[in-house]
Coordinates of C-alpha atoms and ligand atoms in Angstrom, one line a residue:
M583 CA 52.5 3.5 -105.9
K584 CA 53.0 0.2 -107.8
L585 CA 56.4 -0.9 -108.9
V586 CA 57.7 -3.5 -111.4
V587 CA 60.9 -4.8 -109.6
I588 CA 63.7 -6.4 -111.6
G589 CA 66.6 -7.8 -109.6
L590 CA 69.8 -8.4 -111.5
G591 CA 72.6 -10.8 -110.2
Q592 CA 72.4 -12.5 -106.8
C593 CA 72.1 -9.4 -104.7
G594 CA 69.5 -7.8 -107.0
G595 CA 67.5 -11.1 -107.2
R596 CA 67.4 -11.5 -103.5
I597 CA 66.2 -7.9 -103.0
A598 CA 63.5 -8.4 -105.7
D599 CA 62.5 -11.5 -103.7
E600 CA 62.2 -9.3 -100.6
F601 CA 60.0 -6.8 -102.5
A602 CA 57.8 -9.7 -103.5
R603 CA 57.5 -10.6 -99.8
L604 CA 56.6 -7.0 -99.0
N605 CA 53.9 -7.1 -101.6
R606 CA 52.4 -10.2 -100.0
K607 CA 52.5 -8.5 -96.6
A608 CA 50.7 -5.5 -98.1
I609 CA 48.0 -7.7 -99.6
S610 CA 47.4 -9.7 -96.4
Q611 CA 47.7 -6.8 -93.9
R612 CA 46.2 -4.0 -95.9
G613 CA 44.4 -5.5 -98.9
I614 CA 46.5 -3.5 -101.4
E615 CA 49.2 -4.2 -103.9
I616 CA 52.5 -2.4 -104.2
V617 CA 54.6 -4.6 -106.4
N618 CA 53.0 -5.2 -109.8
S619 CA 55.4 -8.0 -110.6
A620 CA 58.9 -9.1 -109.6
F621 CA 61.6 -10.6 -111.9
A622 CA 65.0 -12.0 -111.2
V623 CA 67.7 -11.9 -114.0
N624 CA 71.0 -13.8 -113.6
T625 CA 73.7 -15.6 -115.4
D626 CA 73.8 -18.1 -112.5
I627 CA 71.2 -20.9 -112.4
A628 CA 71.9 -21.8 -108.7
D629 CA 71.2 -18.2 -107.6
L630 CA 67.9 -18.2 -109.5
S631 CA 66.9 -21.5 -107.9
G632 CA 67.6 -20.1 -104.4
L633 CA 64.9 -17.5 -104.5
R634 CA 61.7 -17.9 -102.6
R635 CA 59.1 -15.5 -103.7
V636 CA 59.8 -14.5 -107.3
R637 CA 57.6 -16.8 -109.4
P638 CA 59.5 -19.9 -110.4
D639 CA 58.7 -19.9 -114.1
F640 CA 61.2 -18.9 -116.8
Q641 CA 59.3 -15.7 -117.5
H642 CA 60.0 -14.4 -114.0
R643 CA 63.4 -16.0 -113.2
I644 CA 65.3 -15.2 -116.4
L645 CA 68.6 -16.8 -117.2
I646 CA 70.8 -14.7 -119.5
G647 CA 74.2 -15.4 -121.1
D648 CA 74.1 -19.2 -120.7
R649 CA 75.9 -19.6 -124.1
K650 CA 78.8 -17.7 -122.7
T651 CA 78.8 -18.6 -119.0
G652 CA 77.2 -22.1 -119.0
G653 CA 74.8 -20.8 -116.2
H654 CA 77.6 -20.3 -113.7
G655 CA 77.9 -16.5 -113.4
V656 CA 80.5 -14.0 -114.9
G657 CA 82.9 -14.2 -112.0
K658 CA 83.0 -10.5 -111.1
I659 CA 83.8 -9.3 -114.7
N660 CA 81.2 -6.7 -115.0
E661 CA 82.1 -6.0 -118.7
L662 CA 80.9 -9.5 -119.4
G663 CA 77.8 -8.9 -117.3
A664 CA 77.1 -5.9 -119.6
E665 CA 77.8 -7.8 -122.7
V666 CA 75.4 -10.7 -122.0
A667 CA 72.7 -8.2 -120.8
R668 CA 73.0 -6.5 -124.2
E669 CA 72.8 -9.9 -126.1
D670 CA 69.8 -11.2 -124.1
A671 CA 68.0 -8.0 -123.4
D672 CA 65.1 -9.2 -125.5
K673 CA 64.4 -12.1 -123.1
V674 CA 63.8 -9.6 -120.3
I675 CA 61.9 -7.0 -122.3
D676 CA 59.6 -9.8 -123.7
A677 CA 58.9 -11.2 -120.2
V678 CA 58.2 -7.8 -118.7
G679 CA 56.0 -6.8 -121.7
A680 CA 54.0 -10.1 -121.4
S681 CA 52.6 -9.0 -118.1
P682 CA 48.9 -8.0 -118.7
R683 CA 48.9 -5.7 -115.7
L684 CA 51.9 -3.7 -116.7
P685 CA 49.9 -0.6 -117.5
E686 CA 48.9 -0.3 -113.8
A687 CA 52.5 0.0 -112.7
D688 CA 53.8 3.5 -111.9
A689 CA 57.6 2.9 -112.3
F690 CA 60.3 0.3 -112.7
L691 CA 62.9 -0.4 -110.0
L692 CA 66.0 -2.3 -111.1
V693 CA 68.2 -3.6 -108.3
A694 CA 71.8 -4.8 -108.3
G695 CA 75.0 -5.1 -106.2
A696 CA 77.6 -2.6 -107.5
S697 CA 80.6 -4.8 -107.0
G698 CA 79.7 -8.2 -108.5
G699 CA 79.8 -9.0 -112.2
T700 CA 76.3 -9.8 -113.5
G701 CA 74.2 -7.2 -111.7
S702 CA 76.8 -4.5 -111.8
G703 CA 77.3 -4.9 -115.5
A704 CA 73.7 -5.5 -116.5
I705 CA 71.7 -2.9 -114.5
A706 CA 72.6 0.2 -116.6
I707 CA 72.2 -1.8 -119.9
M708 CA 68.8 -3.1 -118.9
T709 CA 67.7 0.3 -117.7
Q710 CA 68.6 1.7 -121.1
Y711 CA 66.5 -1.0 -122.9
I712 CA 63.6 -0.7 -120.6
K713 CA 63.5 3.1 -120.9
E714 CA 63.5 2.8 -124.7
R715 CA 60.8 0.2 -124.8
F716 CA 58.5 1.5 -122.0
I717 CA 58.8 5.2 -122.5
D718 CA 55.8 6.2 -120.3
K719 CA 57.3 5.1 -116.9
P720 CA 60.3 6.3 -114.9
V721 CA 63.0 3.8 -114.4
Y722 CA 64.8 3.8 -111.0
N723 CA 68.0 2.0 -110.0
M724 CA 68.8 0.7 -106.6
V725 CA 72.5 0.1 -106.3
V726 CA 73.9 -1.8 -103.3
L727 CA 77.4 -0.7 -102.3
P728 CA 79.9 -3.4 -101.0
F729 CA 81.0 -4.0 -97.4
D730 CA 84.2 -2.4 -96.3
H731 CA 86.0 -5.7 -96.1
E732 CA 85.2 -6.5 -99.8
E733 CA 86.8 -3.2 -100.8
A734 CA 89.9 -3.9 -98.8
T735 CA 90.5 -7.4 -100.2
E736 CA 89.6 -7.1 -103.9
E737 CA 90.4 -4.1 -106.1
R738 CA 87.8 -5.2 -108.8
T739 CA 85.2 -4.3 -106.1
V740 CA 86.0 -0.6 -106.3
Y741 CA 86.4 -0.6 -110.1
N742 CA 83.1 -2.4 -110.7
A743 CA 81.3 -0.1 -108.3
A744 CA 82.6 3.0 -110.0
T745 CA 81.8 1.8 -113.6
C746 CA 78.4 0.6 -112.5
L747 CA 77.5 3.8 -110.6
K748 CA 78.6 6.1 -113.4
S749 CA 76.6 4.1 -116.0
C750 CA 73.5 4.0 -113.8
Y751 CA 73.7 7.7 -113.1
L752 CA 73.8 8.4 -116.9
V753 CA 70.7 6.4 -117.7
A754 CA 68.4 6.0 -114.7
D755 CA 65.9 8.6 -113.6
A756 CA 67.3 8.2 -110.1
V757 CA 69.9 6.0 -108.4
I758 CA 68.9 4.9 -104.9
L759 CA 72.2 4.2 -103.0
V760 CA 72.3 1.5 -100.4
D761 CA 75.5 1.0 -98.4
N762 CA 75.7 -2.6 -97.1
Q763 CA 78.2 -1.5 -94.4
R764 CA 75.5 0.6 -92.7
Y765 CA 73.3 -2.4 -92.1
I766 CA 75.9 -4.8 -90.8
R767 CA 75.3 -6.9 -87.7
R768 CA 78.4 -8.7 -86.6
E769 CA 76.9 -11.3 -84.4
T770 CA 74.8 -13.2 -87.0
S771 CA 75.8 -15.6 -89.8
L772 CA 76.5 -14.2 -93.3
R773 CA 73.3 -15.6 -94.8
G774 CA 71.3 -14.4 -91.8
N775 CA 73.0 -11.1 -92.1
L776 CA 72.1 -10.7 -95.8
D777 CA 68.5 -11.7 -95.2
R778 CA 68.2 -9.2 -92.4
I779 CA 69.9 -6.5 -94.4
N780 CA 67.6 -7.1 -97.3
A781 CA 64.6 -6.8 -95.0
M782 CA 66.0 -3.5 -93.6
I783 CA 66.7 -2.2 -97.1
T784 CA 63.1 -2.7 -98.3
E785 CA 61.3 -1.7 -95.1
P786 CA 61.2 2.0 -95.8
F787 CA 59.3 1.4 -99.0
Y788 CA 56.4 -0.3 -97.2
N789 CA 54.5 2.8 -96.0
L790 CA 55.8 4.9 -98.9
L791 CA 54.3 2.6 -101.5
C792 CA 51.1 1.7 -99.6
A793 CA 50.0 5.3 -98.7
G794 CA 48.9 6.3 -102.2
E795 CA 47.2 2.9 -102.8
E796 CA 45.0 2.9 -99.7
K797 CA 41.3 2.7 -100.4
Q798 CA 39.8 2.5 -96.9
Y799 CA 38.6 5.9 -95.7
K800 CA 40.0 5.6 -92.2
Y801 CA 43.5 5.1 -93.5
I802 CA 43.5 8.1 -95.9
G803 CA 45.6 11.0 -94.5
A804 CA 44.9 14.7 -94.4
K805 CA 47.6 15.0 -97.0
V806 CA 48.0 11.8 -99.1
L807 CA 51.4 11.0 -100.4
D808 CA 50.9 9.4 -103.8
A809 CA 53.0 8.1 -106.7
G810 CA 53.2 11.7 -108.2
D811 CA 54.9 13.0 -105.1
I812 CA 57.4 10.2 -105.1
I813 CA 58.1 10.5 -108.8
Q814 CA 58.6 14.3 -108.4
T815 CA 61.1 13.7 -105.6
L816 CA 63.3 11.0 -107.2
V817 CA 66.1 12.5 -109.3
G818 CA 69.8 11.6 -109.5
W819 CA 71.6 10.3 -106.4
T820 CA 69.1 9.4 -103.8
T821 CA 69.1 8.1 -100.2
I822 CA 66.2 6.7 -98.1
G823 CA 65.8 6.5 -94.3
F824 CA 63.3 5.0 -92.0
S825 CA 62.6 4.9 -88.3
T826 CA 59.9 3.2 -86.2
S827 CA 59.0 3.7 -82.5
T828 CA 56.3 1.9 -80.6
T829 CA 53.6 3.9 -78.9
S830 CA 53.4 3.3 -75.1
W831 CA 50.9 0.8 -73.7
L832 CA 49.4 3.4 -71.5
H833 CA 48.8 5.6 -74.5
F834 CA 47.3 2.6 -76.3
L835 CA 44.9 1.8 -73.5
M836 CA 43.9 5.4 -72.6
G837 CA 43.9 6.8 -76.1
P838 CA 45.3 10.3 -76.9
T839 CA 44.4 12.9 -74.3
R840 CA 43.6 16.5 -75.2
D841 CA 46.2 17.9 -72.8
F842 CA 48.3 20.5 -74.6
R843 CA 51.5 19.1 -73.0
N844 CA 50.8 15.8 -74.8
K845 CA 50.7 17.6 -78.1
V846 CA 54.2 19.0 -77.4
V847 CA 55.5 15.6 -76.5
E848 CA 53.9 14.0 -79.6
T849 CA 55.6 16.7 -81.8
Q850 CA 58.9 16.0 -80.1
K851 CA 58.5 12.3 -80.7
G852 CA 57.9 13.0 -84.3
I853 CA 61.1 15.1 -84.6
Q854 CA 63.1 12.4 -82.8
A855 CA 61.7 9.9 -85.3
M856 CA 62.7 12.0 -88.2
D857 CA 66.2 12.6 -86.8
S858 CA 66.6 8.8 -86.4
A859 CA 65.4 8.2 -90.0
I860 CA 68.0 10.7 -91.2
A861 CA 70.7 9.2 -89.0
H862 CA 69.9 5.8 -90.7
L863 CA 69.9 7.0 -94.3
S864 CA 70.8 4.2 -96.7
V865 CA 74.2 5.8 -97.5
Y866 CA 76.0 8.4 -95.4
S867 CA 75.3 11.8 -97.0
N868 CA 74.8 15.3 -95.9
P869 CA 71.1 16.4 -96.1
S870 CA 72.2 20.0 -97.0
D871 CA 73.6 18.6 -100.3
A872 CA 70.1 17.4 -101.4
R873 CA 67.8 19.4 -103.6
R874 CA 64.6 17.4 -103.1
A875 CA 63.1 15.8 -100.1
L876 CA 60.0 13.9 -99.0
Y877 CA 58.7 12.6 -95.6
L878 CA 55.8 10.4 -94.6
I879 CA 54.6 10.0 -91.1
S880 CA 52.4 7.1 -90.3
A881 CA 50.9 6.5 -86.8
P882 CA 47.5 6.1 -85.1
P883 CA 45.3 9.0 -86.0
G884 CA 45.4 10.4 -82.5
D885 CA 49.2 10.6 -82.6
I886 CA 49.4 12.7 -85.7
N887 CA 48.4 16.3 -85.5
M888 CA 48.7 19.0 -88.1
D889 CA 51.2 20.9 -86.0
M890 CA 53.4 17.9 -85.9
V891 CA 53.4 17.4 -89.7
M892 CA 54.2 21.1 -90.1
E893 CA 57.0 21.1 -87.5
L894 CA 58.6 18.1 -89.2
G895 CA 58.6 20.1 -92.5
T896 CA 60.2 23.0 -90.7
H897 CA 62.8 20.7 -89.1
L898 CA 63.6 19.0 -92.4
K899 CA 64.0 22.4 -94.1
S900 CA 66.5 23.5 -91.5
L901 CA 68.6 20.4 -92.2
S902 CA 68.2 20.6 -96.0
P903 CA 67.6 24.3 -96.8
S904 CA 68.0 23.9 -100.6
S905 CA 65.4 21.1 -100.9
V906 CA 61.9 21.3 -102.3
I907 CA 60.0 19.3 -99.7
R908 CA 57.0 17.1 -100.2
S909 CA 55.1 15.4 -97.3
G910 CA 52.2 13.2 -96.3
D911 CA 50.5 11.5 -93.4
Y912 CA 49.2 8.0 -93.3
P913 CA 46.9 7.2 -90.4
R914 CA 47.2 3.6 -89.1
D915 CA 45.3 1.6 -86.4
K916 CA 45.4 2.4 -82.7
G917 CA 48.4 0.7 -81.0
T918 CA 50.6 0.7 -84.2
S919 CA 54.0 2.3 -84.2
L920 CA 55.0 5.8 -85.2
D921 CA 57.0 5.5 -88.4
V922 CA 58.8 8.2 -90.3
S923 CA 60.1 7.6 -93.9
V924 CA 62.4 10.1 -95.5
I925 CA 63.7 10.4 -99.0
L926 CA 66.5 12.8 -99.8
S927 CA 67.3 13.2 -103.5
E928 CA 69.2 15.1 -106.3
F929 CA 72.4 15.2 -104.2
S930 CA 75.1 17.4 -105.6
D931 CA 77.7 15.3 -103.9
V932 CA 77.9 12.0 -102.0
A933 CA 81.4 11.5 -100.5
K934 CA 81.4 7.7 -100.8
I935 CA 80.6 7.8 -104.5
R936 CA 83.2 10.5 -105.2
N937 CA 85.7 8.3 -103.4
Y938 CA 84.9 5.3 -105.7
F939 CA 85.5 7.5 -108.8
T940 CA 88.8 8.8 -107.5
K941 CA 90.1 5.3 -106.5
A942 CA 88.9 3.8 -109.8
I943 CA 90.8 6.3 -111.9
S944 CA 94.0 5.1 -110.3
L945 CA 93.1 1.5 -110.8
I946 CA 92.3 1.7 -114.5
S947 CA 95.8 1.3 -115.8
V948 CA 96.6 -1.6 -113.3
I949 CA 93.5 -3.5 -114.4
Q950 CA 94.0 -2.9 -118.1
K951 CA 97.6 -4.1 -117.8
R952 CA 96.5 -7.2 -116.0
Q953 CA 93.8 -7.9 -118.7
E954 CA 96.4 -7.5 -121.5
G955 CA 98.7 -9.9 -119.6
M956 CA 95.9 -12.5 -119.4
R957 CA 95.3 -12.2 -123.1
G958 CA 99.0 -12.4 -124.0
E959 CA 101.3 -15.5 -124.2
R960 CA 102.1 -17.2 -120.9
S961 CA 105.7 -16.9 -120.1
L962 CA 107.9 -18.7 -117.6
D963 CA 110.9 -17.3 -115.9
G964 CA 114.3 -18.1 -117.3
S965 CA 115.3 -20.7 -114.7
L966 CA 112.6 -23.1 -116.1
K967 CA 113.6 -22.9 -119.7
D968 CA 115.7 -26.1 -119.6
I969 CA 112.8 -28.3 -118.5
P970 CA 111.3 -30.1 -121.5
S971 CA 107.6 -29.3 -122.1
L972 CA 105.1 -31.9 -123.3
L973 CA 103.2 -29.4 -125.4
Ligands
GTP782 N1 72.4 -6.5 -99.3 C1 72.8 -7.6 -100.0 N2 74.0 -7.6 -100.6 C2 74.4 -8.7 -101.3 C3 73.5 -9.8 -101.4 N3 74.2 -10.8 -102.1 C4 75.3 -10.2 -102.5 N4 75.5 -8.9 -102.0 C5 76.5 -8.0 -102.3 O1 76.6 -7.9 -103.7 C6 78.0 -7.8 -104.1 C7 78.3 -8.9 -105.1 O2 77.3 -9.0 -106.1 P1 76.5 -10.3 -106.5 O3 75.1 -9.8 -106.6 O4 76.8 -11.4 -105.6 O5 77.2 -10.5 -107.9 P2 76.4 -11.0 -109.2 O6 75.7 -9.8 -109.8 O7 75.6 -12.2 -109.0 O8 77.7 -11.2 -110.2 P3 78.6 -12.5 -110.4 O9 78.3 -13.5 -109.3 O10 80.0 -12.0 -110.4 O11 78.2 -13.1 -111.8 C8 78.8 -7.8 -102.9 O12 79.1 -6.5 -102.5 C9 77.9 -8.5 -101.9 O13 78.2 -8.1 -100.5 C10 72.3 -9.8 -100.7 O14 71.5 -10.7 -100.7 N5 72.0 -8.6 -100.0
MG783 MG1 76.4 -14.2 -108.9

C-alpha cells in the first residue's frame, strides 16, 4: 500500500518526516516504495526548517497563514489554525495535485497533534478539501493525543483535543488514535523522547504497508495482505499495535525442525506476540468494542505455519467477538524477527475520547468568557484610578 502523507503543525510534520524515513528504509532494505510523497504544512517557518527528510522545496514544506501569523505559529488557538487552513487550502491542494505519481497512491494519511493550534485546527479542514478534490482515494487521519502533564497544566489542551477529534471523526474515513502518554520514556531528553516516540508510532506501518507491495516471490505470503484489506478494515476510531520478538540463535543456525512440539511452541510464540501487540495498542481501548480487525504476521518462512495463522485468528476473535477479521502472512529472511501487527477499528467507544468530550463541554463556557474578556476593554481595579495615564 502506498500512502501520501501530509503532516500538519509541528507534531504532524515530524511524523511525516518519520514516514519519509520509513520509505527510504523500505527502498534500501526491500526495494519497494510505501510512501508516494510526504508533505509538511505549518504556520511556523522554524518548525518546517527543522525537518530532515521531507523534501526542502516550498512544494513539500508548505507555509500557510503567514499573512496572519508572520510565520510564527498560531499559539495553540486551533480556531485560528482552522481559519488559515481554509484560506490557504489551495496551496496544499495544488502541491499535492502537482505530484505526477499521485495516481499510484492508495490513500492519504493526514497527521497532527490534537492539542496544538495549527495541526489540531487544520487537519479536519484539509481532510475535507482533499476528499472533495481527490474523490477516488480514502483519507485517513492520525491524531496524536497529548501527554498527561499537558492536560493537567493547560485547559486549552483538552478543549483543542475535543474539537479536533470531533471534527476529524466527522470528515475522515478513519481516525487512527495515538496516545503520546503510552510511549513515554522518562529517562531520555524531551527531543530524544519525541524522536523515539515518532519512530515507535510509525513502526507498525512498515510491514503492513510493505506486504502488499512486495514483488519477490520468496517474500510473498500464502495469504497476502494488500491495500484492499487495509482499506476495508479502516473505519472510524482506530488503534494500531505492534510487537517484535527475535528468533533464537539456535533456531537461526539449525533452522526449523519438523518436531511436532516445535510447532506448538511456534504457535504459542505467535499468540504471545499478538497479546503483546494488543497490550501496546496506540491508545488504550477494549478490543471487544471494535467491529473490524486485521493482523499481519511476518517471520522467517519456517516460523510461520498455517496452523499458527489460523490460531491467531481464533485468538483475536475471542478477544474481539464482534469484529470482521482480515489477516495475512509476510515471510521474511531467515534470522529475522517474528513481528505481529494488529489494527482494531470501528470502535463503538474509546474511553479516553469520551473523557475529552465530557471535559470539553464543561470548559466551553469558561473559554468563551475568557475570549470575550480578551476582546473587551481592559479594566483596572478601582485602587489605580487616581494614577494618571499617559494614553
Ligand atoms: N509524538 C509527538 N508528539 C508531538 C511532537 N511535537 C509535538 N507533539 C505533541 O503535539 C502537541 C502540540 O502540538 P504541535 O504540533 O506542537 O502544535 P502545532 O500544530 O505546531 O500548533 P501551534 O504551535 O500552536 O501553532 C502536544 O501534545 C505535543 O506533546 C512530536 O514530534 N511527536
Ligand atoms: Mg507549532
